[in-house]
Tab-separated table of C-alpha atoms in Angstrom:
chain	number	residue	atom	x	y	z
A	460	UNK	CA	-30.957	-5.669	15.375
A	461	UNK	CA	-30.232	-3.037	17.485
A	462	UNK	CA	-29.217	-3.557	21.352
A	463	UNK	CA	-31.709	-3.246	23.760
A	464	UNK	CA	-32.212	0.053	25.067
A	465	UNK	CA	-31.802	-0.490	28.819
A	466	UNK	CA	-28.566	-2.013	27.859
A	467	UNK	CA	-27.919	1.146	25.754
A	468	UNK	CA	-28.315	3.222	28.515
A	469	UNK	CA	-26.308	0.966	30.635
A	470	UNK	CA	-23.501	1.762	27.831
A	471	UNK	CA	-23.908	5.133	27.435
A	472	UNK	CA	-23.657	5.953	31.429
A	473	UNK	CA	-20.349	3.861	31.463
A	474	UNK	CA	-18.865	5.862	28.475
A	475	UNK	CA	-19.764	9.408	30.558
A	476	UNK	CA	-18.474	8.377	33.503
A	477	UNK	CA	-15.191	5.709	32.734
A	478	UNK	CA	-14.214	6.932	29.071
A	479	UNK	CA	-14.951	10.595	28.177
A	480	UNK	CA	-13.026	12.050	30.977
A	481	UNK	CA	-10.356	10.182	30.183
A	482	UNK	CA	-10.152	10.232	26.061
A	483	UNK	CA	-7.127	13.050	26.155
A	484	UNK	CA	-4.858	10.754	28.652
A	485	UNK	CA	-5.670	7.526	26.732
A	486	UNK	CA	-4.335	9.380	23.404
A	487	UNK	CA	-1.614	11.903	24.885
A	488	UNK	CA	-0.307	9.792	27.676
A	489	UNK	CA	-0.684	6.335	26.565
A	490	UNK	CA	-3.397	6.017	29.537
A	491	UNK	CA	-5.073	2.419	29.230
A	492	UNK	CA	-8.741	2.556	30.193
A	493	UNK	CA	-8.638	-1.117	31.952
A	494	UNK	CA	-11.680	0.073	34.344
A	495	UNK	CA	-13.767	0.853	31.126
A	496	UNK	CA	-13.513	-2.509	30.073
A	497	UNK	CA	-13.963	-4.267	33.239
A	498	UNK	CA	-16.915	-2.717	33.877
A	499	UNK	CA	-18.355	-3.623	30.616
A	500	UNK	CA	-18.340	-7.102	31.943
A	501	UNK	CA	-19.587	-6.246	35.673
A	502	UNK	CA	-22.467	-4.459	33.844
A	503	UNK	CA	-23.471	-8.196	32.176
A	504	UNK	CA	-23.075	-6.402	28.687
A	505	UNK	CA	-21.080	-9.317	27.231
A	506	UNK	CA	-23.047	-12.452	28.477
A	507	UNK	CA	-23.717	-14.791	25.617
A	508	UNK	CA	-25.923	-17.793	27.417
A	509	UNK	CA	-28.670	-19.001	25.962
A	510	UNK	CA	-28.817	-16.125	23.547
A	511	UNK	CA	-28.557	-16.619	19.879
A	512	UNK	CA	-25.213	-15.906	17.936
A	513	UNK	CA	-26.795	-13.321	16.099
A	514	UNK	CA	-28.009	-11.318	18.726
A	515	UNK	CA	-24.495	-11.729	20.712
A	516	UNK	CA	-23.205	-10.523	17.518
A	517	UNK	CA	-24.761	-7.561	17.134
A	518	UNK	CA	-24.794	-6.636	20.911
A	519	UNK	CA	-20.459	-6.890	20.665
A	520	UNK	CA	-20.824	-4.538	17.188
A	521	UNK	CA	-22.523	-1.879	18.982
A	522	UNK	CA	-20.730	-1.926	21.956
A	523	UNK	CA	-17.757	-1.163	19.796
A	524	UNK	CA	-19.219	1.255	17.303
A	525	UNK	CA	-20.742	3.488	20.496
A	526	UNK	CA	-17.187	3.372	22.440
A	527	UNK	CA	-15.214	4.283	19.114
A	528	UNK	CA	-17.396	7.394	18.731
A	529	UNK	CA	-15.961	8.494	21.936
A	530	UNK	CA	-12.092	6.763	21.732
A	531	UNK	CA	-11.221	3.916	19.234
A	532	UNK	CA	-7.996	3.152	21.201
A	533	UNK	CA	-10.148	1.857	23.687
A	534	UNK	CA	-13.102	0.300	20.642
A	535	UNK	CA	-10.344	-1.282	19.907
A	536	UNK	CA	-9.617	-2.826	22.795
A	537	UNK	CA	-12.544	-3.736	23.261
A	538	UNK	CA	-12.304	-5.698	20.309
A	539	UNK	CA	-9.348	-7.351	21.339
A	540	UNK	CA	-11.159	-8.708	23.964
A	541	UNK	CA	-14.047	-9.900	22.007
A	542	UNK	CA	-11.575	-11.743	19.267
A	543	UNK	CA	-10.633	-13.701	22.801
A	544	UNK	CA	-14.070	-13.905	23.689
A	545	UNK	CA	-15.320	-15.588	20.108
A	546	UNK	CA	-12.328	-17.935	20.048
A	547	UNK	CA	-13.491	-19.589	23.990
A	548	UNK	CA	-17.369	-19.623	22.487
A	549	UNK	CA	-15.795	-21.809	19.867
A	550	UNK	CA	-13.933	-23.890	20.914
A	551	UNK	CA	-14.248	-27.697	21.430
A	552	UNK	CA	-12.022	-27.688	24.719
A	553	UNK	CA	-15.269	-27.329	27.196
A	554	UNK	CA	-12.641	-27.657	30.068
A	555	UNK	CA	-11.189	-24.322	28.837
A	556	UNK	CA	-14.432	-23.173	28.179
A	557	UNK	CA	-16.338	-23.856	31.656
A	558	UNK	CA	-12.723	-22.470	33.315
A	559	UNK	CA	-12.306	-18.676	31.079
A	560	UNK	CA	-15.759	-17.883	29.584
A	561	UNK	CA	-17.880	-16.940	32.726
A	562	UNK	CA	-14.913	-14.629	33.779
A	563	UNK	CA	-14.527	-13.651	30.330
A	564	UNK	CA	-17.745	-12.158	30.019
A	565	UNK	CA	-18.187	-10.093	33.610
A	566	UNK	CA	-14.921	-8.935	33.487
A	567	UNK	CA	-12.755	-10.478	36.076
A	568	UNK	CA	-10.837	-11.522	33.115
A	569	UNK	CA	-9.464	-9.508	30.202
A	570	UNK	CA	-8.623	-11.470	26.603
A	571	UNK	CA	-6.326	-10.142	23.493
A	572	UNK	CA	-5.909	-12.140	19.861
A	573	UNK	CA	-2.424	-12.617	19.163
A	574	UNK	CA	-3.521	-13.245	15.544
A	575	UNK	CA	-1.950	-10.566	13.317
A	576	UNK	CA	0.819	-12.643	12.493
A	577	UNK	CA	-0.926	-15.551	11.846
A	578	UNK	CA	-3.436	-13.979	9.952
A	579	UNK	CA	-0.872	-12.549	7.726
A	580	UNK	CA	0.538	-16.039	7.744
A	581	UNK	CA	-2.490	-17.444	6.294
A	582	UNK	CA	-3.322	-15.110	3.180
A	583	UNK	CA	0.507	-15.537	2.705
A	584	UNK	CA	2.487	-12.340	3.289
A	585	UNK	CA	4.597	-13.493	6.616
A	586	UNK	CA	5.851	-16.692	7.983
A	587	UNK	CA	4.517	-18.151	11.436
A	588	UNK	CA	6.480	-16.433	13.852
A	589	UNK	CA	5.918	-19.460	16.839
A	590	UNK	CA	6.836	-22.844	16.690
A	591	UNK	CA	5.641	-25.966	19.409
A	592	UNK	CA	6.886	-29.210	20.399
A	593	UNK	CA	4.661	-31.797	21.819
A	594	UNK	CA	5.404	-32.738	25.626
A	595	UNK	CA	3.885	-34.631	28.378
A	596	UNK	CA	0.667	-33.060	29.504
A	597	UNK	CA	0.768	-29.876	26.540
A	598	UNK	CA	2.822	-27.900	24.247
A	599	UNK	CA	6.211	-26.011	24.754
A	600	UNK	CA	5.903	-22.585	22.330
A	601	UNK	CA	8.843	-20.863	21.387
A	602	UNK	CA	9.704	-17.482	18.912
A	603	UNK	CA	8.136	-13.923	19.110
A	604	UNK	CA	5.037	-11.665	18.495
A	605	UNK	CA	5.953	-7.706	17.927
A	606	UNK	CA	2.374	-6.694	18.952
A	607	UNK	CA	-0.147	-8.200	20.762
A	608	UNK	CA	-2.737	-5.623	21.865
A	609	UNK	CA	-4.910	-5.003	25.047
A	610	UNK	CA	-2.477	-6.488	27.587
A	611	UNK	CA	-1.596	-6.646	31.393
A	612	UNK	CA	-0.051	-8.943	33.943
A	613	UNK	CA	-3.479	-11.163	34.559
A	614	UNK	CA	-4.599	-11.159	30.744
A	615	UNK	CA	-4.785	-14.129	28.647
A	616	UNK	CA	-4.549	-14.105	24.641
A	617	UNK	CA	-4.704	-16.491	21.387
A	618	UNK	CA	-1.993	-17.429	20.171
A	619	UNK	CA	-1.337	-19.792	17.134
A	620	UNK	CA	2.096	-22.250	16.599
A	621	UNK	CA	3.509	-24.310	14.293
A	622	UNK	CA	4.291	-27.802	14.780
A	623	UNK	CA	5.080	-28.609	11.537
A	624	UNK	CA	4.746	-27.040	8.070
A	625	UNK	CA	1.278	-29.158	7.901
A	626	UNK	CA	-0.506	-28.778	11.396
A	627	UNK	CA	-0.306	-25.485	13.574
A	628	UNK	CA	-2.458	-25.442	16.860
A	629	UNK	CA	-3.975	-22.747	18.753
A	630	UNK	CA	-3.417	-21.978	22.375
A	631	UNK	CA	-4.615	-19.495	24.978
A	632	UNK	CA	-1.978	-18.237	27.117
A	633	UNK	CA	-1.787	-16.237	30.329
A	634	UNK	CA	0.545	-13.481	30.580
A	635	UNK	CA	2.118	-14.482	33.399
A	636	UNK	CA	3.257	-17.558	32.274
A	637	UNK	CA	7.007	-18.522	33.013
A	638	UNK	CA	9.426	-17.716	29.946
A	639	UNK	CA	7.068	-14.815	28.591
A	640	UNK	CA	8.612	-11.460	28.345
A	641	UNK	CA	7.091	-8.311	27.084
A	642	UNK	CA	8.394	-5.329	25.665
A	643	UNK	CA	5.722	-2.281	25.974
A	644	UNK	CA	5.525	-0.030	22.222
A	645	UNK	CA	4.127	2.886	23.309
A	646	UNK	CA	5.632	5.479	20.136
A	647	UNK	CA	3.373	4.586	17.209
A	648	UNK	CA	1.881	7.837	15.868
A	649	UNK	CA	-1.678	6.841	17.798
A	650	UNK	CA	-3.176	4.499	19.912
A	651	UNK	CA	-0.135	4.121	22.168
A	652	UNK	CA	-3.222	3.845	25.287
A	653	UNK	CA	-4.115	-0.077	23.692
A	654	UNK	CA	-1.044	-1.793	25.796
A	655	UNK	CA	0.550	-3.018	23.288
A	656	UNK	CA	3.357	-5.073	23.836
A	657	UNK	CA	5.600	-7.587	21.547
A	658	UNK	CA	5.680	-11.123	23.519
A	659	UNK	CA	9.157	-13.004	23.488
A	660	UNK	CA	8.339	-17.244	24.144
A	661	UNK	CA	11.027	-19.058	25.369
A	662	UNK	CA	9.574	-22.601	26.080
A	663	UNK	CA	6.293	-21.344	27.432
A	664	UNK	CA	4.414	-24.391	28.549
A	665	UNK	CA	0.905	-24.578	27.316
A	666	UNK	CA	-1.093	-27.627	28.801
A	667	UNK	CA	-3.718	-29.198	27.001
A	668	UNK	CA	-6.597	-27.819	29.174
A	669	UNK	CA	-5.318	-24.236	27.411
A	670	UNK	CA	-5.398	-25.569	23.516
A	671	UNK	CA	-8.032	-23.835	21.661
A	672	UNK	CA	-7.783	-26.074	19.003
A	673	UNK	CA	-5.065	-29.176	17.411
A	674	UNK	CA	-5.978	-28.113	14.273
A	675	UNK	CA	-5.188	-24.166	13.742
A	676	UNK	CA	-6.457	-24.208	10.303
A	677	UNK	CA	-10.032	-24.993	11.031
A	678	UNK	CA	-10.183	-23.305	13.691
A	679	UNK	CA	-9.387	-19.827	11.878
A	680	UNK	CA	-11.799	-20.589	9.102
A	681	UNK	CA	-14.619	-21.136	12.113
A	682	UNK	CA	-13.463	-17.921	14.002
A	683	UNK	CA	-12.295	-15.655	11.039
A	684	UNK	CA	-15.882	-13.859	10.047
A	685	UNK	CA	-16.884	-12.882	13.634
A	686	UNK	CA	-13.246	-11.585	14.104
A	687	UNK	CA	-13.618	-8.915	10.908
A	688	UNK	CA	-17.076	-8.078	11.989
A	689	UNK	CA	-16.103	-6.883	15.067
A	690	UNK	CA	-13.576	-4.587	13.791
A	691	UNK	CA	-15.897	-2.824	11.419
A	692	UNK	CA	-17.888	-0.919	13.580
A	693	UNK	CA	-14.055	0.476	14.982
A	694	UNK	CA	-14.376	2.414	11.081
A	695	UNK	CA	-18.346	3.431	12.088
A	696	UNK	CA	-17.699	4.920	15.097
A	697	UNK	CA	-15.077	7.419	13.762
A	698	UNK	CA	-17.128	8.076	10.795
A	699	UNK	CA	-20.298	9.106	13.031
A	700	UNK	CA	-17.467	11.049	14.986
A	701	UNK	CA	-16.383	12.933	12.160
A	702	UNK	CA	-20.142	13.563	10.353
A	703	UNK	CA	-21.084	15.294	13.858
A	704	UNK	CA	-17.624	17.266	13.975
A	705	UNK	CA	-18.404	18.401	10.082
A	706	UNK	CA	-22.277	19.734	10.905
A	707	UNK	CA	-20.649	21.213	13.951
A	708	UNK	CA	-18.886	23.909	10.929
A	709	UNK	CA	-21.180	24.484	9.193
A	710	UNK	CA	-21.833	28.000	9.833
A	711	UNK	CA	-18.048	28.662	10.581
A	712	UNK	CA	-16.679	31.758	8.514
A	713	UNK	CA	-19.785	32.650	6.840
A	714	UNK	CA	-20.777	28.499	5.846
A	715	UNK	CA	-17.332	28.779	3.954
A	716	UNK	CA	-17.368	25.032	4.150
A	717	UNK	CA	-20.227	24.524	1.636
A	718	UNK	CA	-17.643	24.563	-0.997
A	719	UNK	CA	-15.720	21.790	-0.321
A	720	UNK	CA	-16.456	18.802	-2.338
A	721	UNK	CA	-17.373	16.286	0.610
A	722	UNK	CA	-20.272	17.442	2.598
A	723	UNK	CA	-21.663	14.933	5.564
A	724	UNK	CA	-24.889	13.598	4.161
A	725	UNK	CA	-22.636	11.967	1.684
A	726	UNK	CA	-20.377	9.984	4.348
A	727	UNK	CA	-23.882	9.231	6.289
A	728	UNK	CA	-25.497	7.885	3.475
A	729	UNK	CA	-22.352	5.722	2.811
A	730	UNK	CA	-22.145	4.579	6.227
A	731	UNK	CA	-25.866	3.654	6.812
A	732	UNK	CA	-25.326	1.531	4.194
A	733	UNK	CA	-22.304	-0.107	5.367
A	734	UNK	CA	-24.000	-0.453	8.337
A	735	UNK	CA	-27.430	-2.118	6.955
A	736	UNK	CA	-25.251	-4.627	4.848
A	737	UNK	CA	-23.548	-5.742	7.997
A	738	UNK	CA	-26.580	-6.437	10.105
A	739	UNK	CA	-28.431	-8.643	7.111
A	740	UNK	CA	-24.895	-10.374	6.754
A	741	UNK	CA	-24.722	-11.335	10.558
A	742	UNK	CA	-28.047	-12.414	10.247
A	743	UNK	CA	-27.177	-15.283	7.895
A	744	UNK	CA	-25.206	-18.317	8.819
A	745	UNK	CA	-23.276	-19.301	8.257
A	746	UNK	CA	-21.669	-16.197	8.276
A	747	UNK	CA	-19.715	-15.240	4.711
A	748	UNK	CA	-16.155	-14.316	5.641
A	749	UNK	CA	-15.251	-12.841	2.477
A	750	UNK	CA	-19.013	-10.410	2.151
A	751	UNK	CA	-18.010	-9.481	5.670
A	752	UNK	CA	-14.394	-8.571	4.556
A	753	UNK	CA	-15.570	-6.660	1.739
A	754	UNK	CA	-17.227	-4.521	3.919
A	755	UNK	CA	-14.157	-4.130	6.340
A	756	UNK	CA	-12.818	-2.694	3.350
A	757	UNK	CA	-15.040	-0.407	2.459
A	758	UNK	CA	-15.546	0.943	5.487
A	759	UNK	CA	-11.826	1.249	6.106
A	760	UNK	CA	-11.566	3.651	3.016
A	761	UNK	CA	-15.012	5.106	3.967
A	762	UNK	CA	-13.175	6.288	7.308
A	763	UNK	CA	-10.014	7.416	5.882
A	764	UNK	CA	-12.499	9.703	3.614
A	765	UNK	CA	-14.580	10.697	6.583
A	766	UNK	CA	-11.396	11.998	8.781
A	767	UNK	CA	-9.517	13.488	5.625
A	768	UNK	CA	-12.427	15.618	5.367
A	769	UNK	CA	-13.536	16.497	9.031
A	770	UNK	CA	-9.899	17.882	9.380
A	771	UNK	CA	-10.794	20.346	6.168
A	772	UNK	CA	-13.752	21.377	7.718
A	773	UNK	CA	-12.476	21.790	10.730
A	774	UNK	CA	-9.928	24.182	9.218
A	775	UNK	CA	-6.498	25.557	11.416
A	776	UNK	CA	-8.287	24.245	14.409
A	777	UNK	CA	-8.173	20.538	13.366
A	778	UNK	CA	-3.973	21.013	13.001
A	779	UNK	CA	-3.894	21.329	16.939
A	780	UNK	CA	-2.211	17.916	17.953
A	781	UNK	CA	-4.394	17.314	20.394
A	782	UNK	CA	-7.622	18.040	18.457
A	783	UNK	CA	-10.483	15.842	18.262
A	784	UNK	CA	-10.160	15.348	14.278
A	785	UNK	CA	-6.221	15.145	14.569
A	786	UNK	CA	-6.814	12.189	17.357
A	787	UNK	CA	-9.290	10.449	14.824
A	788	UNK	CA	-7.155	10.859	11.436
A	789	UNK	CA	-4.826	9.038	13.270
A	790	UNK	CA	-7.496	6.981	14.573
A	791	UNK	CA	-8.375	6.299	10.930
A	792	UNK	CA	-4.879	5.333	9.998
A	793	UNK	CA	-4.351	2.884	12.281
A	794	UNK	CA	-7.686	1.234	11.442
A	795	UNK	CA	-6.226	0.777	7.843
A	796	UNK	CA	-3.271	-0.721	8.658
A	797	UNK	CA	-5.088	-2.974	11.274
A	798	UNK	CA	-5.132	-6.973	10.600
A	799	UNK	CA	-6.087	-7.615	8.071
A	800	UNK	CA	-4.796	-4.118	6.648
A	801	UNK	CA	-6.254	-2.458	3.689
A	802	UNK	CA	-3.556	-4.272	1.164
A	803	UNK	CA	-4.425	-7.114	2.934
A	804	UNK	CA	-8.068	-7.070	2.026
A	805	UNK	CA	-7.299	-5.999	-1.195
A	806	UNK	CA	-5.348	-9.344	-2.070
A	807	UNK	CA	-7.229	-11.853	-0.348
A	808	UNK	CA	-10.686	-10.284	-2.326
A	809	UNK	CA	-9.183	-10.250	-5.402
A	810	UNK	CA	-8.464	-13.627	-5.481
């Protein structure tokens, strides 16, 4: 199910001219490619009316597959923003909905998730880091997030907060709400252009026209498939990366590189059918969260094997920090360790 192709076109002229020149700053200088994303909204690339889910599905996986060819810093991003995106399509609030979708989707408004920890929280391997208090006319939300990703002073993000050890809600919250303070991380080994920031609460007043959903649980299970899908395509686009950078050695010192034991048709094949799994998945509803998440697996590993070998092919030259294959094996790494992380996956499937 393949987007159309004027909108491909529209996608591949906004990758030439607001993301390639700038792929070296994003990764070296922790350069944050807001216009990029903006203008994936001016460009009408992420409407959703009176389109199926499907199809909106499959447009948002290969917008991010085709950007995280070029950078997944900013795929991922991306993804952030659809995560915010998928959680105002789903929700019941239609206040909140007729007030953040529409500027959402062209752009005006850029979304995050907020939903590592509570993620984490939910296949049990870390307590709820915010709590919430009931008060006239909303929710006061106190505690901390380390990372939230894809941030600035006008963005909004998900959030999710404990009222008790029986009901949690979910809230959307603007950045520049009073009592929220950020802290920028900016020295992770890669990806230091997503502006990431940890998010201290202190009271934060959330009003009921911002509540996502009363019942945080539900809401998660609703929103939980569509949020993995979009991150597998992050994995795809590196992979592709790294097949082209492989054939691009081929005939380096005298086809040398016909001796290792990973060639590319190998990590194509695997991908391509990564790739056709995911489309008859997305194709279903409703959508099986745990089929999808073996596949966010798979293609996690997949791109750790893709990368590991692009840098062998790639020889002396690859060992350059600020190679293309060095800036994607990080790439790679940070895609494992992404919510829900490898380990992560690995528990929740075997259970």
């Amino acid at each position: 199910m393949p987007m159309v192709m004027e909108k491909q076109e529209v996608l591949a002229e906004l990758i030439a001219q607001e993301l390639k020149p700038y792929v070296k700053k994003i990764d070296q200088d922790a350069f944050y490619a807001e216009s990029f994303l903006r203008k994936l909204g001016e460009s009408g690339l992420l409407l959703s009316a009176a389109r199926p889910q499907a199809e909106v599905l499959a447009d948002g996986l290969y917008l991010v597959g085709e950007t995280a060819k070029t950078c997944m810093t900013t795929a991922f991003c991306l993804w952030c923003h659809l995560a915010a995106l998928t959680y105002v399509r789903t929700t019941e609030n239609e206040k909140l909905k007729a007030d953040l979708l529409p500027s959402l989707e062209n752009g005006t408004l850029l979304g995050a998730t907020g939903l590592s920890n509570p993620m984490k929280h939910y296949a049990g391997l870390e307590t709820l880091h915010l709590t919430a208090k009931r008060t006239d006319g909303g929710y006061v939300v106190s505690g901390v997030l380390p990372s939230v990703s894809n941030l600035g002073r006008d963005h909004v993000f998900g959030a999710i907060a404990g009222l008790n050890e029986q009901q949690q809600i979910m809230v959307f919250v603007s950045c520049n709400s009073p009592g929220l303070t950020f802290k920028e991380k900016n020295d992770y080994l890669g990806l230091n252009g997503s502006a990431t920031y940890s998010c201290t609460f202190k009271e934060v007043f959330i009003p009921d026209d911002r509540v996502l959903s009363e019942d945080a649980n539900a809401f998660v299970a609703k929103i939980r498939p569509t949020f993995i899908a979009y991150q597998i395509p992050l994995g795809f686009g590196v992979t592709n990366a790294s097949i082209h950078s492989i054939d691009k050695m081929v005939n380096r010192q005298n086809g040398c590189n016909q001796y290792l034991r990973t060639q590319s048709p190998e990590l194509q094949q695997k991908e391509e059918e990564y790739q056709q799994q995911l489309l008859t998945l997305i194709s279903q509803e409703p959508l099986d969260w745990k089929e999808i998440a073996k596949i966010r697996l798979g293609a996690a590993y997949l791109t750790l094997e893709a990368v590991q070998t692009a840098m062998l092919h790639n020889g002396s030259a690859a060992y350059l920090k600020v190679s293309a294959p060095a800036r994607r094996l990080r790439e790679a790494y940070f895609f494992a360790n992404l919510t829900p992380t490898i380990k992560h996956l690995e528990k929740v499937l075997s259970l």
